[in-house]
Amino acid sequence: MFSNRASISTALQSFKLDGHMLRYNSFAPKLYNWCLSLGFTPGKIMPSRAFCSDESQGFPIILIAKHFGAFPFNHGRVGGIVSVERHGPHADHGKDLVLVQASHVGYDPGTGEFGVYRRLYTEHATNSCACGKIGRIVQKYAEEYIYARDSVRLIRHEGRPSVLLDYLLISPRKQGLFLVAENLVEGAEHGLPRPVSTRSTGHVFSASPRLLARLGADTWPREGSVAVGQHLGAEDFYFQREGHWEDPFQDQLEQNLLAPMPWILTSPHPLLTAACANTLAEFERTYRSLLQSPAMHRKNLLFVAGLNIDISPDPGEDFPLTKFVPWAAFLQRSDGTQEIFEQDELLERLGAESSSNPTQLNLEHAVQAMASKREVQVRL
Ligand SMILES: [Zn+2]
């Protein structure tokens, strides 16, 4: 999905949010009704979800259970990663299959801030990071980015606009933040040229014409140096990590976010952009795994991926107001025919379905029925 750097910005911009959100109490019945219109058998559909383990994801799960009449199978790992090795057990548990993947991001309607969620059950009902797993990964890379913004400096050498690059940023390493030198340094298309001067902590190079054109010569100070700061754009750097992931499942999230990380860090809402990037990567990865899974052979299967926006609950409310932003869907019919729905087609398809579901489960009645059921002895 993100293997070609030149396409990352376009890919992220393709995930449209404005005008593409569905409240879960509308999305869940529409999804169920779509399954029925596809010929899935009522009462024989096993839904599954691949959501983060955050308790904020409970409300969507309850609504899926309510409308499908079955508690969803669990395909999810923290951060909204799909356990693709669980396709087999999922396929065993139902005649027809639905899988919903969603990364999530918190939202505070009071401040308009993404990436935070009010935890009503903490002592002082404070806001904290959501998705926390994504937040921890982004924070780690943000520290390197902040260092680079301060350590790439605009300076004049004999009056000419130049850049002072910290040794750490241009030293040979196996991992960390790497500069796209040709964006910053003149004549660096095939590696860094000879510096025009050397300082105690870095080399000075002539500024590249494209940097000069982008910033304008007046950005350079007459004396001393200034940090390049926010002018260090997503195209100017990238990250590399060693390929030895401790836990290939837990680290899938970091792998998904590694290439788009410069665009995540420079976006107005980094955790929102990161969640979208993860959904893009997980849809593609899961789609390919479903194609290859023998367990899915001759199954009716609908896989939908998107973003859960968790709008923080107010005191006294039991659940967040969760909105779903669909990204893409993959449909496979038992006769082997397959179809992919891109974002607008998917939204249109869901929009055409009714949000009414007369067969939805009455959870209170269901729980009451189990509570009043005659005792069954477990014999040992
Ligand atoms: Zn999370």
Coordinates of C-alpha atoms and ligand atoms in Angstrom, one line a residue:
M1 CA 0.0 0.0 0.0
F2 CA 2.7 2.5 1.0
S3 CA 5.7 0.9 -0.8
N4 CA 6.0 3.7 -3.2
R5 CA 6.9 7.0 -1.4
A6 CA 5.6 9.1 -4.2
S7 CA 2.1 7.7 -3.7
I8 CA 1.7 8.0 0.1
S9 CA 0.3 11.5 0.2
T10 CA -2.3 10.7 -2.5
A11 CA -3.3 7.5 -0.8
L12 CA -3.9 9.3 2.5
Q13 CA -5.9 12.0 0.8
S14 CA -8.0 9.4 -0.8
F15 CA -9.6 8.5 2.6
K16 CA -12.3 11.0 2.7
L17 CA -13.9 11.8 6.1
D18 CA -16.1 14.9 5.5
G19 CA -19.6 13.8 4.6
H20 CA -18.6 10.1 4.8
M21 CA -19.5 9.3 8.4
L22 CA -22.3 7.0 9.6
R23 CA -23.4 6.8 13.2
Y24 CA -23.1 3.2 14.4
N25 CA -26.8 2.9 15.2
S26 CA -27.3 3.5 11.5
F27 CA -24.3 1.7 10.1
A28 CA -24.9 -1.6 11.9
P29 CA -28.5 -2.2 10.6
K30 CA -27.5 -1.0 7.2
L31 CA -24.7 -3.5 7.1
Y32 CA -27.0 -6.2 8.2
N33 CA -29.6 -5.3 5.6
W34 CA -27.0 -5.2 2.9
C35 CA -26.0 -8.7 3.8
L36 CA -29.6 -9.8 3.4
S37 CA -29.9 -8.1 0.1
L38 CA -26.7 -10.0 -1.0
G39 CA -28.5 -13.3 -0.2
F40 CA -26.9 -14.0 3.1
T41 CA -29.1 -16.3 5.3
P42 CA -30.7 -14.6 8.3
G43 CA -29.7 -16.4 11.5
K44 CA -26.7 -18.0 9.8
I45 CA -24.4 -15.0 9.6
M46 CA -21.4 -14.9 11.8
P47 CA -20.1 -11.3 12.2
S48 CA -16.6 -10.7 13.3
R49 CA -14.8 -7.5 14.3
A50 CA -11.2 -6.5 14.2
F51 CA -11.2 -3.6 16.6
C52 CA -8.7 -2.3 19.2
S53 CA -9.0 -3.7 22.7
D54 CA -9.9 -0.2 24.0
E55 CA -13.1 -0.3 26.0
S56 CA -14.4 2.6 23.8
Q57 CA -14.9 -0.1 21.1
G58 CA -17.5 -1.9 23.1
F59 CA -20.5 0.2 21.9
P60 CA -20.0 -0.8 18.2
I61 CA -19.6 -4.4 19.2
I62 CA -22.9 -4.3 21.1
L63 CA -24.6 -2.8 18.1
I64 CA -23.2 -5.4 15.7
A65 CA -24.4 -8.1 18.2
K66 CA -27.8 -6.5 18.4
H67 CA -28.4 -6.3 14.7
F68 CA -26.8 -9.6 13.6
G69 CA -28.3 -11.4 16.5
A70 CA -25.0 -13.0 17.3
F71 CA -22.0 -11.8 19.4
P72 CA -19.2 -11.1 16.9
F73 CA -16.2 -13.3 16.6
N74 CA -13.0 -11.5 17.5
H75 CA -10.4 -10.9 14.8
G76 CA -8.9 -7.9 16.5
R77 CA -5.6 -7.0 18.0
V78 CA -4.7 -3.8 19.8
G79 CA -4.6 -0.8 17.5
G80 CA -7.1 -2.3 15.0
I81 CA -4.9 -5.0 13.5
V82 CA -6.6 -8.0 11.9
S83 CA -5.5 -11.4 13.1
V84 CA -5.4 -13.0 9.6
E85 CA -4.6 -16.4 11.1
R86 CA -8.1 -16.4 12.6
H87 CA -9.9 -16.7 9.3
G88 CA -10.2 -20.4 9.7
P89 CA -12.0 -20.4 13.1
H90 CA -14.2 -17.6 12.0
A91 CA -15.2 -19.5 8.8
D92 CA -16.0 -22.5 11.0
H93 CA -18.5 -20.6 13.1
G94 CA -21.0 -19.5 10.5
K95 CA -22.5 -20.3 7.1
D96 CA -22.1 -16.7 5.9
L97 CA -19.4 -14.3 7.2
V98 CA -19.0 -10.6 7.9
L99 CA -15.8 -9.0 9.0
V100 CA -15.6 -5.4 10.1
Q101 CA -12.1 -3.9 10.6
A102 CA -11.7 -0.4 12.1
S103 CA -8.9 1.6 13.4
H104 CA -10.1 4.1 15.9
V105 CA -9.4 7.7 17.0
G106 CA -10.9 9.6 19.9
Y107 CA -12.5 13.0 19.5
D108 CA -13.4 15.7 21.9
P109 CA -16.4 17.6 20.6
G110 CA -15.7 20.4 23.1
T111 CA -12.3 21.3 21.7
G112 CA -12.4 19.7 18.3
E113 CA -9.3 17.7 19.2
F114 CA -8.6 14.3 17.6
G115 CA -6.7 11.6 19.5
V116 CA -8.2 12.1 23.0
Y117 CA -11.1 10.3 24.7
R118 CA -12.7 11.1 28.0
R119 CA -12.3 8.1 30.4
L120 CA -15.4 8.5 32.6
Y121 CA -14.2 5.6 34.8
T122 CA -10.9 7.2 35.8
E123 CA -10.9 9.0 39.1
H124 CA -11.3 12.5 37.6
A125 CA -12.9 11.5 34.3
T126 CA -9.8 12.8 32.5
N127 CA -9.0 12.7 28.8
S128 CA -6.4 10.3 27.6
C129 CA -4.9 9.2 24.3
A130 CA -7.1 7.2 21.8
C131 CA -5.9 5.1 20.2
G132 CA -3.3 4.8 22.9
K133 CA -1.4 2.1 21.0
I134 CA -1.1 4.2 17.9
G135 CA -0.3 7.2 20.1
R136 CA 2.7 5.5 21.7
I137 CA 4.1 4.5 18.4
V138 CA 3.6 8.0 16.9
Q139 CA 5.2 9.6 20.0
K140 CA 8.4 7.6 19.6
Y141 CA 8.8 8.9 16.0
A142 CA 7.6 12.4 16.9
E143 CA 10.6 12.8 19.2
E144 CA 13.0 12.0 16.3
Y145 CA 11.1 14.4 14.1
I146 CA 11.3 17.2 16.6
Y147 CA 15.0 16.6 17.0
A148 CA 15.4 16.8 13.2
R149 CA 13.3 20.0 12.9
D150 CA 15.7 21.7 15.4
S151 CA 18.9 20.1 14.0
V152 CA 18.5 21.0 10.4
R153 CA 19.4 24.7 10.4
L154 CA 19.4 27.5 7.9
I155 CA 22.6 29.3 7.9
R156 CA 24.6 31.5 5.4
H157 CA 28.0 30.6 4.2
E158 CA 29.9 33.5 2.7
G159 CA 26.5 35.1 2.3
R160 CA 24.9 32.2 0.4
P161 CA 21.9 30.3 1.8
S162 CA 23.2 27.0 3.2
V163 CA 22.1 24.3 5.6
L164 CA 23.8 23.0 8.7
L165 CA 23.1 19.3 9.1
D166 CA 23.6 17.7 12.5
Y167 CA 26.1 14.8 12.3
L168 CA 23.6 12.4 13.9
L169 CA 21.2 12.9 11.0
I170 CA 23.7 12.2 8.3
S171 CA 25.7 9.4 10.0
P172 CA 25.4 5.9 8.7
R173 CA 22.8 4.0 10.8
K174 CA 20.5 1.0 10.4
Q175 CA 17.5 2.8 11.8
G176 CA 16.1 6.2 12.7
L177 CA 15.2 9.3 10.8
F178 CA 16.9 9.9 7.5
L179 CA 16.9 13.1 5.5
V180 CA 16.1 13.2 1.8
A181 CA 19.3 15.1 1.2
E182 CA 18.6 16.2 -2.4
N183 CA 15.6 18.2 -1.1
L184 CA 17.9 20.2 1.2
V185 CA 21.4 20.2 -0.2
E186 CA 22.6 21.3 -3.6
G187 CA 24.2 18.5 -5.7
A188 CA 23.0 15.7 -3.3
E189 CA 21.2 13.6 -5.9
H190 CA 23.8 10.8 -5.6
G191 CA 24.8 11.3 -1.9
L192 CA 26.0 14.2 0.1
P193 CA 28.6 16.3 -1.7
R194 CA 31.6 17.8 0.0
P195 CA 30.5 20.3 2.7
V196 CA 31.4 24.0 2.2
S197 CA 32.2 24.3 5.9
T198 CA 32.3 22.2 9.1
R199 CA 31.0 23.1 12.5
S200 CA 31.5 21.4 15.9
T201 CA 28.3 19.3 15.6
G202 CA 27.5 19.3 11.9
H203 CA 28.5 20.0 8.3
V204 CA 27.4 23.0 6.2
F205 CA 26.2 22.4 2.7
S206 CA 24.9 24.8 0.0
A207 CA 21.1 24.9 0.1
S208 CA 19.4 23.1 -2.8
P209 CA 17.7 25.3 -5.4
R210 CA 14.3 23.6 -4.5
L211 CA 14.7 24.5 -0.8
L212 CA 15.6 28.0 -1.7
A213 CA 12.6 28.3 -4.1
R214 CA 10.3 26.8 -1.4
L215 CA 11.4 28.9 1.5
G216 CA 12.6 32.1 -0.2
A217 CA 16.0 33.6 0.6
D218 CA 14.5 36.0 3.2
T219 CA 13.9 33.0 5.5
W220 CA 17.7 32.7 6.0
P221 CA 19.0 34.8 8.8
R222 CA 21.8 37.4 8.2
E223 CA 23.8 36.1 11.2
G224 CA 23.8 32.8 13.0
S225 CA 21.4 30.0 12.2
V226 CA 17.7 29.2 12.7
A227 CA 16.0 25.8 12.9
V228 CA 14.3 24.7 9.7
G229 CA 11.3 23.8 12.0
Q230 CA 8.0 23.3 10.3
H231 CA 9.6 23.8 6.9
L232 CA 11.0 20.2 7.2
G233 CA 8.1 18.6 5.3
A234 CA 7.0 15.0 4.9
E235 CA 8.9 14.7 1.6
D236 CA 12.1 15.7 3.3
F237 CA 12.6 12.7 5.6
Y238 CA 11.8 9.1 6.2
F239 CA 12.3 6.4 8.8
Q240 CA 13.9 3.0 8.8
R241 CA 13.6 0.3 11.4
E242 CA 15.6 -2.9 11.8
G243 CA 13.6 -5.8 10.4
H244 CA 13.7 -7.8 13.6
W245 CA 10.2 -7.4 15.1
E246 CA 9.8 -9.0 18.5
D247 CA 6.2 -10.0 17.9
P248 CA 5.1 -10.0 14.3
F249 CA 1.5 -9.5 15.2
Q250 CA 1.9 -6.8 17.8
D251 CA 4.4 -5.0 15.5
Q252 CA 2.2 -5.0 12.4
L253 CA 0.8 -1.7 13.5
E254 CA 4.3 -0.1 13.5
Q255 CA 5.1 -1.7 10.2
N256 CA 1.9 -0.2 8.7
L257 CA 2.7 3.2 10.0
L258 CA 6.5 3.3 9.2
A259 CA 6.4 4.5 5.6
P260 CA 3.5 7.1 6.0
M261 CA 5.0 8.3 9.3
P262 CA 6.4 11.6 7.9
W263 CA 2.9 12.5 6.6
I264 CA 1.4 11.4 9.9
L265 CA 3.7 13.6 11.9
T266 CA 3.3 16.7 9.7
S267 CA -0.5 16.4 9.5
P268 CA -2.9 18.7 11.5
H269 CA -4.2 15.6 13.4
P270 CA -1.5 13.0 13.6
L271 CA -3.5 10.3 15.4
L272 CA -6.4 10.7 12.9
T273 CA -4.0 10.4 10.0
A274 CA -2.3 7.4 11.6
A275 CA -5.6 5.6 12.2
C276 CA -6.6 6.2 8.5
A277 CA -3.2 5.0 7.3
N278 CA -3.6 1.8 9.4
T279 CA -7.1 1.2 7.9
L280 CA -5.7 1.6 4.4
A281 CA -2.9 -0.9 5.1
E282 CA -5.1 -3.4 7.0
F283 CA -7.7 -3.5 4.3
E284 CA -5.2 -4.4 1.6
R285 CA -3.3 -6.9 3.8
T286 CA -6.5 -8.6 5.0
Y287 CA -8.0 -8.7 1.5
R288 CA -5.0 -10.6 0.2
S289 CA -5.1 -12.9 3.2
L290 CA -8.8 -13.7 2.6
L291 CA -8.0 -14.5 -1.1
Q292 CA -5.4 -17.0 0.0
S293 CA -7.4 -18.6 2.9
P294 CA -8.7 -22.1 2.0
A295 CA -11.2 -21.7 4.9
M296 CA -13.0 -18.9 2.9
H297 CA -13.4 -21.0 -0.2
R298 CA -17.1 -21.1 -1.4
K299 CA -18.2 -18.9 1.5
N300 CA -20.4 -15.8 1.3
L301 CA -18.1 -13.2 2.8
L302 CA -18.3 -9.5 3.2
F303 CA -15.3 -7.6 4.6
V304 CA -15.6 -3.9 5.4
A305 CA -12.8 -1.7 6.6
G306 CA -13.1 1.8 8.0
L307 CA -12.4 4.2 10.9
N308 CA -14.2 4.4 14.2
I309 CA -14.4 8.0 15.5
D310 CA -15.1 7.7 19.3
I311 CA -16.8 10.9 20.3
S312 CA -16.3 11.1 24.1
P313 CA -19.3 10.4 26.3
D314 CA -20.5 13.2 28.6
P315 CA -20.9 12.4 32.3
G316 CA -24.1 10.4 32.8
E317 CA -23.8 8.7 29.4
D318 CA -22.9 5.1 29.2
F319 CA -21.3 5.0 25.7
P320 CA -19.5 7.1 23.2
L321 CA -21.3 8.4 20.1
T322 CA -19.2 6.3 17.7
K323 CA -19.2 7.2 14.0
F324 CA -17.9 4.8 11.3
V325 CA -16.2 6.1 8.2
P326 CA -16.2 3.3 5.6
W327 CA -13.0 3.0 3.5
A328 CA -13.5 -0.1 1.3
A329 CA -15.2 -3.5 1.1
F330 CA -14.5 -6.9 -0.4
L331 CA -17.4 -9.2 -1.3
Q332 CA -17.0 -12.8 -2.1
R333 CA -20.1 -14.9 -3.0
S334 CA -20.2 -18.6 -2.5
D335 CA -20.2 -19.1 -6.3
G336 CA -16.7 -17.6 -6.3
T337 CA -17.6 -14.2 -7.8
Q338 CA -15.7 -11.3 -6.1
E339 CA -16.2 -7.6 -6.0
I340 CA -14.4 -4.6 -4.4
F341 CA -16.2 -1.5 -3.3
E342 CA -14.2 1.7 -3.2
Q343 CA -15.1 4.3 -0.6
D344 CA -17.8 6.3 -2.5
E345 CA -19.4 3.1 -3.9
L346 CA -19.4 1.6 -0.4
L347 CA -21.0 4.6 1.1
E348 CA -23.6 4.7 -1.7
R349 CA -24.3 1.0 -1.2
L350 CA -24.8 1.4 2.6
G351 CA -26.8 4.6 2.0
A352 CA -29.2 2.7 -0.1
E353 CA -30.0 0.2 2.7
S354 CA -32.6 0.8 5.3
S355 CA -31.5 1.6 8.9
S356 CA -34.5 -0.2 10.2
N357 CA -34.1 -3.8 11.4
P358 CA -37.3 -5.3 12.8
T359 CA -35.4 -8.5 13.7
Q360 CA -32.8 -6.9 15.8
L361 CA -32.1 -8.6 19.1
N362 CA -33.7 -7.2 22.3
L363 CA -30.6 -7.5 24.4
E364 CA -32.5 -6.9 27.7
H365 CA -35.0 -9.7 26.9
A366 CA -32.2 -12.0 25.8
V367 CA -30.3 -11.5 29.0
Q368 CA -33.6 -11.9 31.0
A369 CA -34.4 -15.1 29.2
M370 CA -31.0 -16.6 30.1
A371 CA -31.4 -15.4 33.7
S372 CA -34.7 -17.1 34.1
K373 CA -33.8 -20.3 32.3
R374 CA -34.1 -23.5 34.3
E375 CA -30.8 -24.4 35.9
V376 CA -28.6 -26.8 33.9
Q377 CA -26.3 -28.9 36.0
V378 CA -22.7 -29.2 34.8
R379 CA -21.7 -32.8 35.6
L380 CA -18.0 -33.5 36.3
Ligands
ZN1 ZN -6.8 1.7 20.6

